[in-house]
Amino acid sequence: GHITYMRTDTPAISDEAAAALRERILERFGADHTATAEDIAQRASARKKPANAQEAHEAIRPSGFDFFEELGGLDEDAARLYKLIWERTVASGMKDALMERSAATIEVEAAELPQEMGGGAAQLRFRCNGQRTVFA
């Protein structure tokens, strides 16, 4: 199989799998994008466990960490599912995204509105928020 045991609800992966994951991320994306082993373990333990959790097995993850495009022999649906599992697993081994946020507010006091907007004086306000991912 291409993935580990699929009947589990734990987010934790084994220490060996975490080390292999970190190695592949380091190789492909570099140290700036690789989470520490402690970060990976902390993310898995940070969530609240449901009362009926079945955590006997590690998280569903690729059985190996070859990059998705290197894997062949799957039909379209299986490939899409594997890609989802692969992407989520790799993301769990990467550093958190850095986001840059900005906001702008423009106010115009007592602007004269055009007739088609009812005419007269009004205070106009325009506000926008945005964020973007900052790449290292």
Coordinates of N, CA and C in Angstrom, one line a residue:
G1 N 0.7 -1.2 0.0 CA 0.0 0.0 0.0 C 0.8 1.3 0.0
H2 N 0.1 2.2 -0.5 CA 0.7 3.6 -0.6 C 0.5 4.4 0.7
I3 N -0.4 4.0 1.5 CA -0.7 4.7 2.8 C -0.7 3.7 4.0
T4 N -0.6 4.3 5.2 CA -0.6 3.5 6.4 C -2.0 3.1 6.7
Y5 N -2.2 2.4 7.8 CA -3.5 1.9 8.2 C -4.5 3.1 8.2
M6 N -5.7 2.9 7.5 CA -6.6 4.0 7.3 C -7.7 4.2 8.4
R7 N -7.8 3.2 9.3 CA -8.9 3.4 10.3 C -8.3 3.9 11.6
T8 N -8.0 5.1 11.6 CA -7.5 5.8 12.8 C -8.0 7.2 12.8
D9 N -7.9 7.8 14.0 CA -8.3 9.2 14.1 C -7.3 10.0 14.9
T10 N -6.1 9.5 14.9 CA -5.0 10.2 15.6 C -4.2 11.1 14.6
P11 N -3.8 12.3 15.0 CA -2.9 13.0 14.1 C -1.4 12.8 14.2
A12 N -1.1 11.9 15.2 CA 0.3 11.7 15.5 C 1.0 10.7 14.5
I13 N 2.2 11.0 14.2 CA 3.0 10.0 13.4 C 4.2 9.5 14.2
S14 N 4.7 8.4 13.8 CA 5.8 7.8 14.6 C 7.0 8.7 14.5
D15 N 7.9 8.6 15.4 CA 9.2 9.3 15.4 C 10.0 9.0 14.2
E16 N 10.0 7.8 13.7 CA 10.7 7.4 12.5 C 10.1 8.1 11.3
A17 N 8.8 8.1 11.2 CA 8.1 8.7 10.1 C 8.4 10.2 10.1
A18 N 8.3 10.8 11.3 CA 8.6 12.3 11.4 C 10.0 12.6 10.9
A19 N 10.9 11.8 11.3 CA 12.3 12.0 10.9 C 12.5 11.9 9.4
A20 N 11.8 10.9 8.8 CA 11.9 10.7 7.3 C 11.2 11.8 6.6
L21 N 10.1 12.3 7.2 CA 9.4 13.4 6.6 C 10.2 14.7 6.6
R22 N 10.8 15.0 7.8 CA 11.7 16.1 7.9 C 12.8 16.1 6.9
E23 N 13.4 14.9 6.7 CA 14.5 14.7 5.8 C 14.1 15.1 4.4
R24 N 13.0 14.6 4.0 CA 12.5 14.8 2.6 C 12.1 16.3 2.4
I25 N 11.5 16.9 3.4 CA 11.2 18.4 3.3 C 12.5 19.2 3.2
L26 N 13.4 18.9 4.1 CA 14.7 19.6 4.1 C 15.4 19.4 2.7
E27 N 15.4 18.2 2.1 CA 16.0 18.0 0.8 C 15.3 18.8 -0.3
R28 N 14.0 18.8 -0.2 CA 13.2 19.4 -1.3 C 13.0 20.9 -1.2
F29 N 12.7 21.4 0.1 CA 12.3 22.8 0.3 C 13.4 23.6 1.1
G30 N 14.3 22.9 1.8 CA 15.3 23.6 2.6 C 14.9 23.8 4.0
A31 N 15.9 24.2 4.8 CA 15.7 24.4 6.3 C 14.7 25.5 6.6
D32 N 14.6 26.5 5.8 CA 13.6 27.6 6.1 C 12.2 27.1 6.2
H33 N 11.9 26.0 5.6 CA 10.5 25.5 5.5 C 10.3 24.2 6.3
T34 N 11.3 23.7 7.0 CA 11.2 22.5 7.7 C 11.0 22.7 9.2
A35 N 9.9 22.1 9.7 CA 9.6 22.2 11.1 C 10.5 21.4 12.0
T36 N 10.7 21.7 13.2 CA 11.5 20.9 14.1 C 10.7 19.7 14.5
A37 N 11.4 18.6 15.0 CA 10.7 17.4 15.4 C 9.8 17.7 16.6
E38 N 10.2 18.7 17.4 CA 9.3 19.1 18.5 C 8.0 19.8 18.1
D39 N 8.1 20.6 17.0 CA 7.0 21.2 16.5 C 6.0 20.2 15.9
I40 N 6.5 19.2 15.2 CA 5.6 18.2 14.6 C 4.9 17.4 15.7
A41 N 5.6 17.0 16.8 CA 5.0 16.3 17.9 C 4.0 17.2 18.6
Q42 N 4.3 18.4 18.8 CA 3.5 19.3 19.5 C 2.1 19.6 18.8
R43 N 2.2 19.7 17.5 CA 1.0 19.9 16.7 C 0.0 18.7 16.9
A44 N 0.6 17.5 16.9 CA -0.3 16.3 17.1 C -0.9 16.2 18.4
S45 N -0.2 16.7 19.5 CA -0.7 16.6 20.8 C -1.6 17.8 21.2
A46 N -1.6 18.8 20.4 CA -2.3 20.1 20.8 C -3.8 20.0 20.7
R47 N -4.3 19.1 19.9 CA -5.7 19.1 19.7 C -6.4 18.3 20.8
K48 N -7.7 18.6 21.0 CA -8.4 17.9 22.1 C -8.9 16.6 21.5
K49 N -8.7 15.5 22.3 CA -9.0 14.2 21.9 C -10.5 13.9 22.2
P50 N -11.2 13.4 21.2 CA -12.6 13.0 21.5 C -12.7 11.9 22.5
A51 N -13.8 11.8 23.2 CA -14.0 10.7 24.2 C -13.9 9.3 23.6
N52 N -14.3 9.1 22.4 CA -14.3 7.8 21.8 C -13.2 7.6 20.8
A53 N -12.1 8.3 21.0 CA -11.0 8.3 20.0 C -10.4 6.9 20.0
Q54 N -10.0 6.5 18.8 CA -9.4 5.2 18.5 C -8.0 5.5 18.0
E55 N -7.0 5.7 19.0 CA -5.7 6.1 18.6 C -4.7 5.0 18.7
A56 N -5.0 3.8 18.4 CA -4.1 2.7 18.5 C -3.1 2.7 17.3
H57 N -3.4 3.4 16.2 CA -2.5 3.5 15.1 C -2.1 4.9 14.9
E58 N -0.9 5.1 14.1 CA -0.5 6.5 13.8 C -1.4 7.1 12.8
A59 N -1.2 8.3 12.5 CA -2.1 9.0 11.5 C -2.0 8.4 10.1
I60 N -3.1 8.6 9.4 CA -3.1 8.2 8.0 C -2.0 9.0 7.3
R61 N -1.1 8.4 6.6 CA 0.0 9.1 6.0 C 0.5 8.3 4.8
P62 N 1.3 8.8 3.9 CA 1.9 8.0 2.9 C 2.9 7.0 3.6
S63 N 2.9 5.8 3.0 CA 3.8 4.8 3.6 C 5.3 5.1 3.4
G64 N 5.5 6.0 2.4 CA 6.9 6.5 2.1 C 6.7 8.0 1.7
F65 N 7.8 8.7 1.7 CA 7.7 10.1 1.5 C 8.3 10.5 0.1
D66 N 8.2 9.6 -0.9 CA 8.5 10.0 -2.2 C 7.5 11.1 -2.6
F67 N 8.0 12.1 -3.4 CA 7.1 13.2 -3.8 C 6.0 12.7 -4.7
F68 N 4.9 13.2 -4.6 CA 3.7 12.7 -5.3 C 3.9 12.5 -6.8
E69 N 4.6 13.4 -7.4 CA 4.8 13.3 -8.9 C 5.6 12.1 -9.2
E70 N 6.4 11.6 -8.2 CA 7.2 10.4 -8.5 C 6.4 9.1 -8.4
L71 N 5.2 9.1 -8.0 CA 4.4 7.9 -7.7 C 3.5 7.7 -8.9
G72 N 3.5 6.5 -9.4 CA 2.6 6.1 -10.6 C 1.7 5.0 -10.3
G73 N 0.9 4.6 -11.2 CA 0.1 3.4 -11.1 C -1.2 3.5 -10.4
L74 N -1.7 4.7 -10.1 CA -3.0 4.9 -9.4 C -4.0 5.4 -10.4
D75 N -5.3 5.0 -10.2 CA -6.4 5.6 -11.1 C -6.6 7.0 -10.6
E76 N -7.5 7.7 -11.3 CA -7.6 9.2 -11.0 C -8.2 9.4 -9.6
D77 N -9.2 8.7 -9.2 CA -9.7 8.9 -7.8 C -8.7 8.6 -6.7
A78 N -8.0 7.5 -6.9 CA -7.0 7.1 -5.9 C -5.8 8.1 -5.9
A79 N -5.5 8.6 -7.1 CA -4.4 9.6 -7.1 C -4.8 10.8 -6.4
R80 N -6.0 11.3 -6.6 CA -6.5 12.5 -5.9 C -6.5 12.3 -4.4
L81 N -7.0 11.2 -3.9 CA -7.0 10.9 -2.5 C -5.6 10.8 -2.0
Y82 N -4.7 10.1 -2.7 CA -3.3 10.0 -2.2 C -2.7 11.4 -2.2
K83 N -2.9 12.2 -3.2 CA -2.4 13.6 -3.2 C -2.8 14.4 -2.0
L84 N -4.1 14.3 -1.6 CA -4.6 15.0 -0.4 C -3.9 14.5 0.8
I85 N -3.8 13.2 1.0 CA -3.1 12.6 2.2 C -1.6 13.1 2.2
W86 N -1.0 13.0 1.0 CA 0.4 13.4 0.9 C 0.6 14.9 1.2
E87 N -0.2 15.8 0.7 CA -0.1 17.2 0.9 C -0.3 17.6 2.4
R88 N -1.3 16.9 3.0 CA -1.6 17.2 4.4 C -0.5 16.7 5.3
T89 N 0.1 15.6 5.0 CA 1.2 15.0 5.7 C 2.4 15.9 5.6
V90 N 2.8 16.3 4.4 CA 4.0 17.1 4.2 C 3.8 18.5 4.8
A91 N 2.6 19.1 4.8 CA 2.3 20.3 5.4 C 2.5 20.2 6.9
S92 N 2.2 19.1 7.5 CA 2.3 18.9 9.0 C 3.8 18.9 9.4
G93 N 4.7 18.7 8.4 CA 6.1 18.7 8.7 C 6.8 19.9 8.3
M94 N 6.1 20.9 7.9 CA 6.7 22.2 7.5 C 6.4 23.3 8.5
K95 N 7.2 24.3 8.5 CA 7.0 25.5 9.4 C 5.7 26.1 9.0
D96 N 5.2 26.8 10.0 CA 3.9 27.6 9.8 C 4.1 28.6 8.7
A97 N 3.1 28.9 8.0 CA 3.1 29.9 7.0 C 3.3 31.3 7.6
L98 N 4.0 32.2 7.0 CA 4.1 33.5 7.5 C 3.2 34.4 6.7
M99 N 2.3 35.1 7.4 CA 1.3 35.9 6.7 C 1.5 37.4 7.0
E100 N 1.3 38.2 6.0 CA 1.4 39.6 6.1 C 0.0 40.2 5.9
R101 N -0.4 40.9 6.9 CA -1.8 41.4 6.9 C -1.8 43.0 6.8
S102 N -2.7 43.5 6.1 CA -2.8 44.9 6.0 C -4.3 45.3 5.9
A103 N -4.6 46.6 6.3 CA -5.9 47.1 6.3 C -5.8 48.6 5.9
A104 N -6.8 49.0 5.1 CA -6.9 50.4 4.7 C -8.3 50.9 4.9
T105 N -8.5 52.1 5.4 CA -9.8 52.7 5.5 C -9.7 54.1 4.9
I106 N -10.6 54.4 4.0 CA -10.6 55.7 3.3 C -12.0 56.3 3.6
E107 N -12.0 57.5 4.2 CA -13.2 58.2 4.6 C -13.2 59.5 3.9
V108 N -14.4 59.9 3.4 CA -14.6 61.2 2.7 C -15.7 61.8 3.5
E109 N -15.5 63.0 4.1 CA -16.5 63.7 4.8 C -17.4 64.5 3.9
A110 N -18.7 64.5 4.1 CA -19.6 65.4 3.4 C -19.4 65.4 1.9
A111 N -19.2 64.3 1.3 CA -19.1 64.2 -0.2 C -20.5 64.4 -0.8
E112 N -20.4 65.1 -2.0 CA -21.7 65.3 -2.7 C -22.0 64.1 -3.6
L113 N -23.1 63.4 -3.3 CA -23.5 62.2 -4.0 C -24.1 62.6 -5.3
P114 N -23.9 61.8 -6.4 CA -24.5 62.1 -7.7 C -26.0 61.8 -7.5
Q115 N -26.8 62.4 -8.4 CA -28.3 62.3 -8.4 C -28.7 60.8 -8.4
E116 N -28.0 60.0 -9.2 CA -28.5 58.6 -9.3 C -28.2 57.8 -8.0
M117 N -27.5 58.4 -7.1 CA -27.3 57.8 -5.7 C -28.1 58.5 -4.7
G118 N -29.0 59.3 -5.1 CA -29.9 60.0 -4.1 C -29.5 61.5 -3.9
G119 N -28.4 61.9 -4.3 CA -27.9 63.3 -4.2 C -27.7 63.7 -2.8
G120 N -27.3 64.9 -2.5 CA -27.0 65.4 -1.2 C -25.6 65.0 -0.7
A121 N -25.4 65.5 0.6 CA -24.1 65.2 1.3 C -24.2 63.9 2.1
A122 N -23.1 63.2 2.1 CA -23.0 62.0 2.9 C -21.5 61.7 3.2
Q123 N -21.4 61.0 4.3 CA -20.0 60.5 4.6 C -19.8 59.2 4.0
L124 N -18.8 59.0 3.2 CA -18.5 57.8 2.5 C -17.3 57.1 3.2
R125 N -17.4 55.8 3.3 CA -16.3 55.0 3.9 C -16.0 53.8 3.0
F126 N -14.8 53.5 2.8 CA -14.3 52.3 2.1 C -13.3 51.7 2.9
R127 N -13.5 50.4 3.2 CA -12.5 49.6 4.0 C -12.2 48.3 3.3
C128 N -10.9 48.0 3.3 CA -10.6 46.7 2.8 C -9.5 46.0 3.7
N129 N -9.5 44.7 3.7 CA -8.5 44.0 4.5 C -7.9 43.0 3.5
G130 N -6.7 42.6 3.8 CA -6.1 41.6 2.9 C -5.0 40.9 3.7
Q131 N -4.6 39.8 3.1 CA -3.4 39.1 3.6 C -2.8 38.3 2.5
R132 N -1.5 38.1 2.6 CA -0.8 37.3 1.6 C 0.3 36.5 2.3
T133 N 0.6 35.4 1.7 CA 1.6 34.5 2.2 C 3.0 35.1 1.9
V134 N 3.8 35.2 2.8 CA 5.2 35.7 2.6 C 6.1 34.5 2.4
F135 N 6.8 34.4 1.3 CA 7.7 33.3 1.1 C 9.1 33.7 1.4
A136 N 9.8 32.8 2.0 CA 11.2 33.0 2.4 C 12.1 33.1 1.2

